[in-house]
Short mmCIF file of C-alpha atoms in Angstrom, two decimals:
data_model
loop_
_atom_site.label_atom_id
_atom_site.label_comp_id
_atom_site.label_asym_id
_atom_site.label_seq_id
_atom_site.Cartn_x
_atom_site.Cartn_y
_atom_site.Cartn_z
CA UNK A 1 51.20 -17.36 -30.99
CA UNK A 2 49.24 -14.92 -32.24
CA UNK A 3 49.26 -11.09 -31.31
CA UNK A 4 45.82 -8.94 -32.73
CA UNK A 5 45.80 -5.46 -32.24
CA UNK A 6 42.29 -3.26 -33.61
CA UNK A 7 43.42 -0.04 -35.29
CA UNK A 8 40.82 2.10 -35.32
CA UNK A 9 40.31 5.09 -37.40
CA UNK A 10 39.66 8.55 -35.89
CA UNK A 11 38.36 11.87 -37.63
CA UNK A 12 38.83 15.10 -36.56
CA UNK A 13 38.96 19.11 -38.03
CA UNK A 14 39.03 22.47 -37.03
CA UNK A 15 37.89 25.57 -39.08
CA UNK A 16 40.77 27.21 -41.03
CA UNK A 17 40.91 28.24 -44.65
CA UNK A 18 39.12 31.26 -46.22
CA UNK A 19 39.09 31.49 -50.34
CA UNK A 20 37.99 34.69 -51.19
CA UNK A 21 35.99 35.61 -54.76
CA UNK A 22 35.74 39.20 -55.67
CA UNK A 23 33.24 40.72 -57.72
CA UNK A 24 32.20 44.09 -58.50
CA UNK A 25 29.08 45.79 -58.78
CA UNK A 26 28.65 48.46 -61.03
CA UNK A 27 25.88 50.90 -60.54
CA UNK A 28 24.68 53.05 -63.79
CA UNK A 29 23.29 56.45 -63.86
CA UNK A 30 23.15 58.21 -67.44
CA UNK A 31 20.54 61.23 -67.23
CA UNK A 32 18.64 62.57 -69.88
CA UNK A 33 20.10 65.45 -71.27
CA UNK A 34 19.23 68.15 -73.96
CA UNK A 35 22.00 67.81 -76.25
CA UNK A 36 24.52 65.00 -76.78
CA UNK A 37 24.64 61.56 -76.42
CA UNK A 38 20.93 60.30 -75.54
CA UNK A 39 20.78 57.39 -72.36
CA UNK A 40 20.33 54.81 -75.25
CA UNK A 41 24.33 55.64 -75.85
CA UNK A 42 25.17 55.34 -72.08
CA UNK A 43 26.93 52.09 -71.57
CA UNK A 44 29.20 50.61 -68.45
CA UNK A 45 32.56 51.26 -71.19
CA UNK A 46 31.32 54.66 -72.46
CA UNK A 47 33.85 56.94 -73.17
CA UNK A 48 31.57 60.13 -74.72
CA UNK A 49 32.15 62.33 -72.10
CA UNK A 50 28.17 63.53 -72.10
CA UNK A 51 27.61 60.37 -70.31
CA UNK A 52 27.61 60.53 -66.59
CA UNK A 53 28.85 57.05 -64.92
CA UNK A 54 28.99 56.31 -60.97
CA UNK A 55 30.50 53.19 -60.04
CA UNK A 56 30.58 51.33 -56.50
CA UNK A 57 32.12 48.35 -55.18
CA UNK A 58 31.25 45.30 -52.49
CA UNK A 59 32.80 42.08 -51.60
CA UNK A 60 31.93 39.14 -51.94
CA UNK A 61 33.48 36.50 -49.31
CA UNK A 62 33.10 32.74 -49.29
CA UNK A 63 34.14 30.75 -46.18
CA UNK A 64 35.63 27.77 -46.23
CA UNK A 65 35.87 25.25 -43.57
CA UNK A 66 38.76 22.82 -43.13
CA UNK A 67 38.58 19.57 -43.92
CA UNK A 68 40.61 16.81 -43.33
CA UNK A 69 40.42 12.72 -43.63
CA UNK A 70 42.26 10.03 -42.92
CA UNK A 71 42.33 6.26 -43.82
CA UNK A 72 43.82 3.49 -41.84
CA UNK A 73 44.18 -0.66 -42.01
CA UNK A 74 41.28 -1.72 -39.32
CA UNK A 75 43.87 -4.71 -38.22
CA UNK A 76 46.94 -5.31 -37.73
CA UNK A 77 47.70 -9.08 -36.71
CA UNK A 78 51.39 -9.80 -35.18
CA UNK A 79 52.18 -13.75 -35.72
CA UNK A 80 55.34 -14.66 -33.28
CA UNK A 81 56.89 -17.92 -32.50
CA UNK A 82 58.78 -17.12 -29.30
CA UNK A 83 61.74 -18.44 -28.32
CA UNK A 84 63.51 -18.23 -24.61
CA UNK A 85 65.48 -15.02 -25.53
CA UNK A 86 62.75 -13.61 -27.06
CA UNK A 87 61.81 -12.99 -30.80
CA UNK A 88 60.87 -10.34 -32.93
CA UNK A 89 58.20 -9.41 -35.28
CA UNK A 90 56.22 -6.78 -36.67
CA UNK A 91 53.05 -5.85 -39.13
CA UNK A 92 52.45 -2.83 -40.86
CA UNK A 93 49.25 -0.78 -41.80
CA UNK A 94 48.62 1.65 -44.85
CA UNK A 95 47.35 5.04 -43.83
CA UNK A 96 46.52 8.02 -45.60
CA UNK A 97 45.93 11.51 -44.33
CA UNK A 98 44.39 15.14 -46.72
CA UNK A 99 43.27 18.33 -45.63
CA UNK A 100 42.59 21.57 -47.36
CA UNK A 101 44.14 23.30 -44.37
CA UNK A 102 47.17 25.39 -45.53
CA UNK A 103 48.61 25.17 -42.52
CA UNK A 104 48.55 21.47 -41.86
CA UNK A 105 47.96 18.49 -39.68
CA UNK A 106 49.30 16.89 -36.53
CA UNK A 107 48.60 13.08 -35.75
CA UNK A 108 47.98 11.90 -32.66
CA UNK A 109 47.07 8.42 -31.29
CA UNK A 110 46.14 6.07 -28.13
CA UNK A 111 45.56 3.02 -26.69
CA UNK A 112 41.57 2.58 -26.06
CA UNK A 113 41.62 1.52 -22.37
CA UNK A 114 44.10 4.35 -21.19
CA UNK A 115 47.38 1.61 -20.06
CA UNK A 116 49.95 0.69 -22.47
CA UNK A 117 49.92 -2.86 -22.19
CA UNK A 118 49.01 -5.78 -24.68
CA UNK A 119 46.32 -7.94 -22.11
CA UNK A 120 45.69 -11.40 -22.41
CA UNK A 121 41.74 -12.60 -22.67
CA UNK A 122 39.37 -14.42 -20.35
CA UNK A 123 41.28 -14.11 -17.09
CA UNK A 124 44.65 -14.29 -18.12
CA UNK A 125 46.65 -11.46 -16.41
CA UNK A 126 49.46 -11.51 -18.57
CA UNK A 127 50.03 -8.70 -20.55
CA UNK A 128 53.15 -7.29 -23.00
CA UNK A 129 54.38 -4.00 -21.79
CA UNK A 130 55.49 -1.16 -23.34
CA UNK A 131 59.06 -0.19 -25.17
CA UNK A 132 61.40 1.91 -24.03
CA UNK A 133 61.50 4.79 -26.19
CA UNK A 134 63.33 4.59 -29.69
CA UNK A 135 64.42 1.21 -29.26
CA UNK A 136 65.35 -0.90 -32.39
CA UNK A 137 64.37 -4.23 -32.41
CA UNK A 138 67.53 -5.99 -31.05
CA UNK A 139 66.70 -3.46 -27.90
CA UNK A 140 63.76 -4.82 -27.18
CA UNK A 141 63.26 -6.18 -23.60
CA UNK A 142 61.01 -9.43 -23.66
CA UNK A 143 57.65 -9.42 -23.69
CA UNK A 144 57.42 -5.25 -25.33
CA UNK A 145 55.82 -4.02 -27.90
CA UNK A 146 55.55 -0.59 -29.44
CA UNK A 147 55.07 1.59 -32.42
CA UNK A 148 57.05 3.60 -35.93
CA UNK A 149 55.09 5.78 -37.97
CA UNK A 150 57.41 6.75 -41.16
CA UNK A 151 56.45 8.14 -44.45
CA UNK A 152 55.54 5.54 -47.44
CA UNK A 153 58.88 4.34 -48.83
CA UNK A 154 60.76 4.56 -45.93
CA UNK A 155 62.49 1.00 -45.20
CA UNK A 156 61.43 -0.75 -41.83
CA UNK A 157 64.35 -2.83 -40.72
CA UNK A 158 66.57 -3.80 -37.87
CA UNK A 159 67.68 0.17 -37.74
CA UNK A 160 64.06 1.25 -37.22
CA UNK A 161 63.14 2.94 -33.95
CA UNK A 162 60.19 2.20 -32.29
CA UNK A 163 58.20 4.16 -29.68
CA UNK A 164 55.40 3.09 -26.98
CA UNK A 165 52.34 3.80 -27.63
CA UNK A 166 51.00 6.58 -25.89
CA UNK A 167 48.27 5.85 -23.00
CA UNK A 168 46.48 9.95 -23.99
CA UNK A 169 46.29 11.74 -26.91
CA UNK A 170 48.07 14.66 -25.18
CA UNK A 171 50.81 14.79 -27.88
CA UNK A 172 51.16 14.59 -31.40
CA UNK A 173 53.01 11.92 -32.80
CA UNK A 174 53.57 13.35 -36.39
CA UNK A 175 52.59 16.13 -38.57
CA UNK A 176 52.45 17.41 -41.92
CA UNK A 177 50.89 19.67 -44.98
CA UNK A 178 48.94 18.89 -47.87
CA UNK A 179 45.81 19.56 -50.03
CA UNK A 180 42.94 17.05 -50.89
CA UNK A 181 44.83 16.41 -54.61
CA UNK A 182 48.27 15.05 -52.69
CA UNK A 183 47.17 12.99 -49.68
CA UNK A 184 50.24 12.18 -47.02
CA UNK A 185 50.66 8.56 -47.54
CA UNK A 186 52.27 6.66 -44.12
CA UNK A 187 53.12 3.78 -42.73
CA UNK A 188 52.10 2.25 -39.31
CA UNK A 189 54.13 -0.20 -38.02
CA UNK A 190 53.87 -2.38 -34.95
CA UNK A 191 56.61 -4.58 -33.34
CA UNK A 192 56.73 -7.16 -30.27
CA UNK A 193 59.10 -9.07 -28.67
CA UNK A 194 57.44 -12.65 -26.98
CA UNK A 195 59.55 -14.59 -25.08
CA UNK A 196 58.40 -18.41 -24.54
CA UNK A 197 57.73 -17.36 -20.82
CA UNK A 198 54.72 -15.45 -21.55
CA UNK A 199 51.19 -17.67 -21.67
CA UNK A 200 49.87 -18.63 -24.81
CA UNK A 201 47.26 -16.58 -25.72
CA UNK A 202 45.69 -13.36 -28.17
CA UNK A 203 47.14 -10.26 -26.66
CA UNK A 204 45.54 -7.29 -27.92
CA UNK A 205 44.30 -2.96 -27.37
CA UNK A 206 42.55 -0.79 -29.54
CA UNK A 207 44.93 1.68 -30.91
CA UNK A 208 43.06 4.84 -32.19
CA UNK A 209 44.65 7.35 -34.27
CA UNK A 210 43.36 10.78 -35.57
CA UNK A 211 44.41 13.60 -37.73
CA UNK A 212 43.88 17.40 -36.51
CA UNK A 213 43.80 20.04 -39.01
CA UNK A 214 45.77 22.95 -37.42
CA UNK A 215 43.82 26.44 -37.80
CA UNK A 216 45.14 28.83 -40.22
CA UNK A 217 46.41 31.35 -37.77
CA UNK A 218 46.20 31.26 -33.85
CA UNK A 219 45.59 34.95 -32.39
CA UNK A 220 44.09 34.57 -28.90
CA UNK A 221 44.23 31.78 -26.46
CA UNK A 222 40.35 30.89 -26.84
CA UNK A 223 41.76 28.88 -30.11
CA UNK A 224 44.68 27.10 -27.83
CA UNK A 225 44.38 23.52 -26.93
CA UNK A 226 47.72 23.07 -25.00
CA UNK A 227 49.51 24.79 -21.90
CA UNK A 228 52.38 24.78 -24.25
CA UNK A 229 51.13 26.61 -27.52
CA UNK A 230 50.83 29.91 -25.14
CA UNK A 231 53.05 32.38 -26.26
CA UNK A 232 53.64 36.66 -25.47
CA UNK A 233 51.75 36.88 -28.77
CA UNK A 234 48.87 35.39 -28.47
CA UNK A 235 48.65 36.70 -24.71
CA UNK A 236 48.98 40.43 -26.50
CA UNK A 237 46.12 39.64 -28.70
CA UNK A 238 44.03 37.92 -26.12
CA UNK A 239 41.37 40.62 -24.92
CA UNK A 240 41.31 41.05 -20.99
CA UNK A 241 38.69 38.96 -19.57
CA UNK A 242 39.07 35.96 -21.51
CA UNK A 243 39.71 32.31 -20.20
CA UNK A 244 40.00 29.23 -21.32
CA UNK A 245 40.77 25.37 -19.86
CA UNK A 246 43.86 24.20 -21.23
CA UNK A 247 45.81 20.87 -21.00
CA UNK A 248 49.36 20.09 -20.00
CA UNK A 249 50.83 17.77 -22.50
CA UNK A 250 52.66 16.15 -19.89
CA UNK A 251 49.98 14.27 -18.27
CA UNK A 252 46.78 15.50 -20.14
CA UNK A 253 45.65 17.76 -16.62
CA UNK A 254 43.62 20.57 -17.88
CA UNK A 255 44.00 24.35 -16.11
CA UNK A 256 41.64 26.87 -16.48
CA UNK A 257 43.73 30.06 -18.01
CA UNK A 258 42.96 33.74 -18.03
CA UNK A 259 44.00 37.32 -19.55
CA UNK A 260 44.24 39.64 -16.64
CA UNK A 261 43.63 43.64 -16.26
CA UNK A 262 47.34 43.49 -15.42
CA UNK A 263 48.10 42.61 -19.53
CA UNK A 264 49.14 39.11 -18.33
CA UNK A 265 48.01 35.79 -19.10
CA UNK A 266 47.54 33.59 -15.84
CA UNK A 267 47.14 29.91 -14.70
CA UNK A 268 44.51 30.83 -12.58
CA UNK A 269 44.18 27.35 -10.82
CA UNK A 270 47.28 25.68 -8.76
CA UNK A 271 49.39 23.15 -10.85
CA UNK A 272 48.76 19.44 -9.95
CA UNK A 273 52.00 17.90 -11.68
CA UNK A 274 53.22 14.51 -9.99
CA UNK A 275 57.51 14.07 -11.03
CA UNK A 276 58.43 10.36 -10.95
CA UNK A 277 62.53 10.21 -10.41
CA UNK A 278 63.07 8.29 -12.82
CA UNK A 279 61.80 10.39 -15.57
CA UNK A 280 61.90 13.75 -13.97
CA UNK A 281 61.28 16.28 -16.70
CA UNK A 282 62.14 17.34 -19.98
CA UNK A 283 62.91 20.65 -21.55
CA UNK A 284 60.68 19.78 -24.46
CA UNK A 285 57.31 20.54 -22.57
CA UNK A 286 58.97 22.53 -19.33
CA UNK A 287 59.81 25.64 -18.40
CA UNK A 288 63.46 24.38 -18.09
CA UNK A 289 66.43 24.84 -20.82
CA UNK A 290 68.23 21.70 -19.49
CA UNK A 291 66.16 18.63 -18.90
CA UNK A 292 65.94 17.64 -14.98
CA UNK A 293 67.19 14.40 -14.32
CA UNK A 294 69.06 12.15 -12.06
CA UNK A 295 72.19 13.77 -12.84
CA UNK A 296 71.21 17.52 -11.68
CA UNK A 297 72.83 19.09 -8.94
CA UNK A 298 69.45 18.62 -7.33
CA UNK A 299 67.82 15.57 -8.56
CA UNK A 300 64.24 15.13 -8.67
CA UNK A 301 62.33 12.98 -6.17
CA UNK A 302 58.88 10.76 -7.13
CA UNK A 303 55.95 13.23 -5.73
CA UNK A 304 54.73 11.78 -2.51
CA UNK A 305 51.32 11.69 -1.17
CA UNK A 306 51.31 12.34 1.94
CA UNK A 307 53.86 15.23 4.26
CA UNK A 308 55.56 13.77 7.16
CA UNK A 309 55.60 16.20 9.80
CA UNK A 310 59.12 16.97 10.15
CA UNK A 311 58.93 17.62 6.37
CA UNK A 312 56.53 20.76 6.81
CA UNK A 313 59.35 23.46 6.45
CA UNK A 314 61.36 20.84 4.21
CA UNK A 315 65.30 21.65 4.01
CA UNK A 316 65.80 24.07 0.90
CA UNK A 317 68.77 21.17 -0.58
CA UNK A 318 65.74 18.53 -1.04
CA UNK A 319 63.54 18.85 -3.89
CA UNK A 320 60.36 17.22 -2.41
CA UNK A 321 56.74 17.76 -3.96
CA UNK A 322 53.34 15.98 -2.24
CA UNK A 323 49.99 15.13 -3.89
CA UNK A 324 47.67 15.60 -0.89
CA UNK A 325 44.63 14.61 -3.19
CA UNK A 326 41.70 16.52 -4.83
CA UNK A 327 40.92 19.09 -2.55
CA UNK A 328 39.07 22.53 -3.38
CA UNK A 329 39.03 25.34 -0.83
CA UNK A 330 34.95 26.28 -0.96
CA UNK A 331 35.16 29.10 0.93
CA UNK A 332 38.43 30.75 -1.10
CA UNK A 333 37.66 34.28 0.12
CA UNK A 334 37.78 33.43 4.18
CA UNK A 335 40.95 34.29 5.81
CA UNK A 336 41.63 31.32 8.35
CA UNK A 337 43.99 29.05 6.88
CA UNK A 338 44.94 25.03 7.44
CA UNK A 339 47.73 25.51 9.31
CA UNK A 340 48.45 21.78 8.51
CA UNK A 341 49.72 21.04 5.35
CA UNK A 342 50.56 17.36 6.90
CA UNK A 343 47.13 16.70 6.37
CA UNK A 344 44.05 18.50 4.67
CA UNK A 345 41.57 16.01 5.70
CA UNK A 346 41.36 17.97 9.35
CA UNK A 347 41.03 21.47 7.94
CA UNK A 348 37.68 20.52 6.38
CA UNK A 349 36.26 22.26 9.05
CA UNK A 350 37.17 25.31 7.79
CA UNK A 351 36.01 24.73 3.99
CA UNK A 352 38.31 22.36 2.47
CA UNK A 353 36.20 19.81 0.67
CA UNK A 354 37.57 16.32 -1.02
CA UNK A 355 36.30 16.06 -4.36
CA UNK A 356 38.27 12.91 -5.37
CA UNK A 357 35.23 11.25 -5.21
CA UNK A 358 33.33 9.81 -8.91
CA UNK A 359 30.52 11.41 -8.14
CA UNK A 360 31.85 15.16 -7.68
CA UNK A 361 31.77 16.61 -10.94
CA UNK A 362 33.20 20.42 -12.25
CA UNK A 363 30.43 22.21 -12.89
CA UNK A 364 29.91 24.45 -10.75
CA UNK A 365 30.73 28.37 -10.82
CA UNK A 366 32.13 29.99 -8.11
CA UNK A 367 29.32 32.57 -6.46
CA UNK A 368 28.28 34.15 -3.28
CA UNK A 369 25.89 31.94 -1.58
CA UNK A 370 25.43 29.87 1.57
CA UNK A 371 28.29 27.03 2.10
CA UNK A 372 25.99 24.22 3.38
CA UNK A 373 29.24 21.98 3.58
CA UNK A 374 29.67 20.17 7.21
CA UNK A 375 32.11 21.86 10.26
CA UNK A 376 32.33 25.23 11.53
CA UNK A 377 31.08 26.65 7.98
CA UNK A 378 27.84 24.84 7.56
CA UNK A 379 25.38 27.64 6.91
CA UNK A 380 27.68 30.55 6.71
CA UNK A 381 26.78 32.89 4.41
CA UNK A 382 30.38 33.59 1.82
CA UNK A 383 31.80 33.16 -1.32
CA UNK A 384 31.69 29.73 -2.37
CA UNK A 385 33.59 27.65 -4.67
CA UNK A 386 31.51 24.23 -4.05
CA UNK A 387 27.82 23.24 -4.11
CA UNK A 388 28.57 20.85 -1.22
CA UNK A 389 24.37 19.20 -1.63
CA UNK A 390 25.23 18.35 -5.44
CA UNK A 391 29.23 17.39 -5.18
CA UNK A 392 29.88 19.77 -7.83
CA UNK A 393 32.98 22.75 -7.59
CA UNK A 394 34.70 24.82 -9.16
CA UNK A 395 38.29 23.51 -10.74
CA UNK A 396 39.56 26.88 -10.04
CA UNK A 397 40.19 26.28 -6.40
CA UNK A 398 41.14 22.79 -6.65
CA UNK A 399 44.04 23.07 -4.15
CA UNK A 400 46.96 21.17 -6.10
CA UNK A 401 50.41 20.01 -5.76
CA UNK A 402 52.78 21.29 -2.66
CA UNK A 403 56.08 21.67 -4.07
CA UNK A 404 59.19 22.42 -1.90
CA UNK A 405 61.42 25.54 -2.93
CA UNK A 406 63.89 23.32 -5.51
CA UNK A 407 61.47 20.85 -6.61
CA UNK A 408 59.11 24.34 -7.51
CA UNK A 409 62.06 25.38 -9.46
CA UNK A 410 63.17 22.34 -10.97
CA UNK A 411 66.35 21.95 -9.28
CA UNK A 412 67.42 25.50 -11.05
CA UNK A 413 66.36 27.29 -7.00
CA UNK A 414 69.47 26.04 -4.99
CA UNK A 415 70.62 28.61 -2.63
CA UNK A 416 70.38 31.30 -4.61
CA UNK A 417 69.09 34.47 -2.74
CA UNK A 418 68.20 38.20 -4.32
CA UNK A 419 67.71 36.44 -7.97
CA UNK A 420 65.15 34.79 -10.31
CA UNK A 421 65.55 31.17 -10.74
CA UNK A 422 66.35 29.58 -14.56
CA UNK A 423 63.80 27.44 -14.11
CA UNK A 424 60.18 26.43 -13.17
CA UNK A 425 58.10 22.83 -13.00
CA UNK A 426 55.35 25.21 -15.20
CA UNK A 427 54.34 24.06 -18.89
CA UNK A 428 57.00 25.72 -21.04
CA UNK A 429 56.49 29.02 -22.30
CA UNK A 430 55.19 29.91 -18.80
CA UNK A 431 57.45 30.67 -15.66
CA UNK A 432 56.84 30.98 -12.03
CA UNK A 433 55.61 34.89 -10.73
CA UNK A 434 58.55 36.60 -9.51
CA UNK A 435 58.74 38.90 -6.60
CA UNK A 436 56.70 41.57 -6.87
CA UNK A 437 54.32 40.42 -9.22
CA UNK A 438 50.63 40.04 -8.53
CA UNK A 439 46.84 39.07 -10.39
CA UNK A 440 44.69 41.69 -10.72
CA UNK A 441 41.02 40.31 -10.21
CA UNK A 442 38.95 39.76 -13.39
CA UNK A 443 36.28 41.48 -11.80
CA UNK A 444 35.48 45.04 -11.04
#
C-alpha cells in the first residue's frame, strides 16, 4: 500500500532590517580677501588659517526589507506493507529556510483541508488519524500518522518523536536565525502506522509549510499577530486609541484588541473559547501557571452548547462553560437585557441577532442608525452593532462563551472570597479584570 502526501511550499516575510550608510556633505565657503591666501588656496583640508571653512552634515538612510525563502521536497510518498499489529514507516523531505532578518524565523505548517486525517479517494471513507503527541514509533496506535522536523544531521530512528500535524497555522512549529550566506538546512519527516484492517487504497493531504521572518523589534500591538505576544511593554508603547484583531493560538479565534484612555490594553470583544475535558488547558498559551487538567481540584468539563435551566445560577464547585452560538447584541447601548441565558434565540426580540449563518459576514462598523432587525426593535432609532438588511456586524459585540465562576478561572476560583484568583481561561499574558477595574470608552 501506498501512502502520498503533497508538501507544498509556502512563502512568507515581514519588514525588518534597516542598514544604514552615512555620508557627509561638506559645504565650502572661502571669501575673497585682501591679503593672504587667495580662494584658489581654499581647499576642504586647508589648514592656513586665512581660509574660512563651514561644514554641515545629513544622513543618508537606506531601508531594507526582510526577506526570507524557503525550499521544500514537493512529495513525500510513504510505501507500507501492513501487517495485523500494524507497521511502521516513514519518508523524509529536504528543506531549506534564509532570511536577512536579524532577528529570525518561525515555521509554521498545516494540513490543506483544515482536519488531520490521511482520507482515502473516490468514496472511500477511511482515513488515518492523527498521533498522539511525541510518540515514537513503537507508540503509534494503528492506522496514525504524524510529523518530526529536526535539523540536517540529526538521526531519525526508533527514539524519534513525532507530532500531529496541525489542522491551523496558529502555532509555530520551529524557529531559527540566519542570513542569506548560511541557509537553515532541515529535515521533514513523516511516519504512519497501517494496520491490514484499513482498505487498500492512496491516503493522502496537502501539508503546507511556511517560514515567517520575525520583525526586528515589536513596539506596539499594531505589529502583534497573537493574543499571546501581548506584553506590559508593548501595551506602554501602544498609543491610546489603537486596536487591532488578534488571534488566540489555541484555536486560531481572532479578538479585536484595544489601548484604552485608562493606559490599559483591552480584549474589547467577549472570549469564545470551547475546553474539551480531555485536554483542558495548558500553561503554555493560558493565563494559568499550572496546566488544568483532569487531576485539578476542579477539573475541567467539555463546553456545552446549550444551559439547562436548573444550570442558570450553576453551583460555584462545577466548572461549567456553554457555547450558545454566534450571537451579536445589535443594539449594545439599550438597557433591557435577556433575562434568559437558557436560550438566546427568544431574546431576539430585543436585538440579539444570530450571525452563525455563511452568509453574515464582519464588516460592518458599529454606528448610530436605525436597527431594521425584526421584534420589538424593528425601526428604532439606536446604536447599532448589525446591518440586519446586509447580514453584516460588528465582531465586537459578538456575544461569546458563558463561563461559570471556576471554569472562568480555570479551576484556580474555588471558594475563595475577598481575593484575586491565580488564574484565568484568558490567552496568557492577559488576566481576568479584577474588582474595581473598568474600560474607559475610546471615544470622547
Amino acid at each position: 500500500m501506498k501512502l502520498n502526501k503533497t508538501t507544498k511550499i509556502g512563502f512568507a516575510g515581514t519588514a525588518g532590517c534597516l542598514g544604514v550608510l552615512g555620508l557627509l556633505a561638506v559645504a565650502m565657503l572661502c571669501p575673497v580677501r585682501s591679503e593672504g591666501a587667495s580662494a584658489a588656496d581654499c581647499t576642504a583640508d586647508s589648514t592656513d588659517p586665512d581660509c574660512l571653512i563651514s561644514t554641515a552634515s545629513t544622513r543618508v538612510a537606506t531601508n531594507v526589507a526582510s526577506v526570507i525563502s524557503i525550499g521544500l521536497d514537493p512529495e513525500v510518498d510513504i510505501d507500507v506493507t501492513p501487517t495485523a499489529d500494524g507497521t511502521f514507516s516513514s519518508s523524509t523531505a529536504s528543506m531549506t529556510v534564509a532570511t536577512n532578518s536579524s532577528s529570525g524565523y518561525k515555521i509554521y505548517m498545516k494540513t490543506a483541508d483544515g482536519t488531520q486525517n490521511l482520507n482515502g479517494t473516490g468514496t472511500n471513507a477511511s482515513k488515518i488519524g492523527a498521533v498522539t503527541s511525541g510518540k515514537t514509533p513503537s507508540g503509534f496506535a494503528k492506522n496514525t500518522w504524524g510529523y518530526n522536523l529536526s535539523k540536517a544531521g540529526v538521526t531519525i530512528g526508533d527514539n524519534t518523536a513525532y507530532q500531529p500535524v496541525p489542522a491551523t497555522s496558529t502555532s509555530s512549529v520551529g524557529s531559527g536565525t540566519n542570513t542569506t550566506a548560511t541557509s537553515d538546512q532541515y529535515q521533514l519527516t513523516f511516519g504512519a502506522k497501517v494496520s491490514s484492517d484499513l482498505q487498500t487504497d492512496t491516503y493522502s493531504n496537502s501539508v503546507t509549510v511556511s517560514a515567517v521572518a520575525n520583525p526586528a523589534q515589536i513596539t506596539t500591538l499594531n505589529q502583534l499577530t497573537y493574543m499571546q505576544d501581548m506584553n506590559s511593554g508593548i501595551c506602554d508603547k501602544s498609543p491610546v486609541g489603537m486596536e487591532k484583531q488578534l488571534t488566540d493560538t489555541r484555536d486560531g479565534k481572532r479578538y479585536w484588541v484595544a489601548k484604552m484612555k485608562d493606559g490599559n490594553c483591552w480584549m474589547n470583544q467577549n472570549l469564545d473559547l470551547d475546553i474539551k475535558a480531555d485536554k483542558g488547558l495548558s500553561s503554555a498559551d493560558t493565563d494559568i501557571t499550572a496546566n488544568w487538567n483532569s487531576s485539578s481540584t476542579y477539573p475541567p468539563k467539555t463546553t456545552e452548547t446549550a444551559v439547562p435551566a436548573q444550570e442558570s445560577n450553576p453551583s460555584q464547585t462545577n466548572t461549567r462553560s456553554w457555547d450558545l452560538g454566534m450571537w451579536v447584541l445589535a443594539t449594545p447601548t439599550e438597557t433591557t437585557s435577556c433575562g434568559d441565558v437558557t436560550d438566546i434565540a427568544s431574546c431576539q426580540n430585543v436585538g440579539f441577532v444570530d450571525v452563525s449563518g455563511s452568509d453574515w459576514k464582519p464588516t460592518f462598523n458599529a454606528q448610530q442608525g436605525v436597527y431594521t432587525g425584526p421584534g420589538n426593535y424593528a425601526g428604532k432609532t439606536t446604536y447599532i452593532a448589525v446591518d440586519y438588511a446586509n447580514k453584516t456586524y460588528d465582531p465586537h459585540y459578538l456575544i461569546g462563551n458563558y463561563y461559570q465562576w471556576n471554569t472562568a478561572t480555570a479551576g484556580t476560583g474555588g471558594t475563595i472570597t475577598n481575593a484575586d484568583a491565580a488564574g484565568s481561561v484568558c490567552p496568557k499574558n492577559w488576566k481576568l479584570p479584577t474588582s474595581g477595574d473598568s474600560v474607559s470608552s475610546l471615544k470622547d
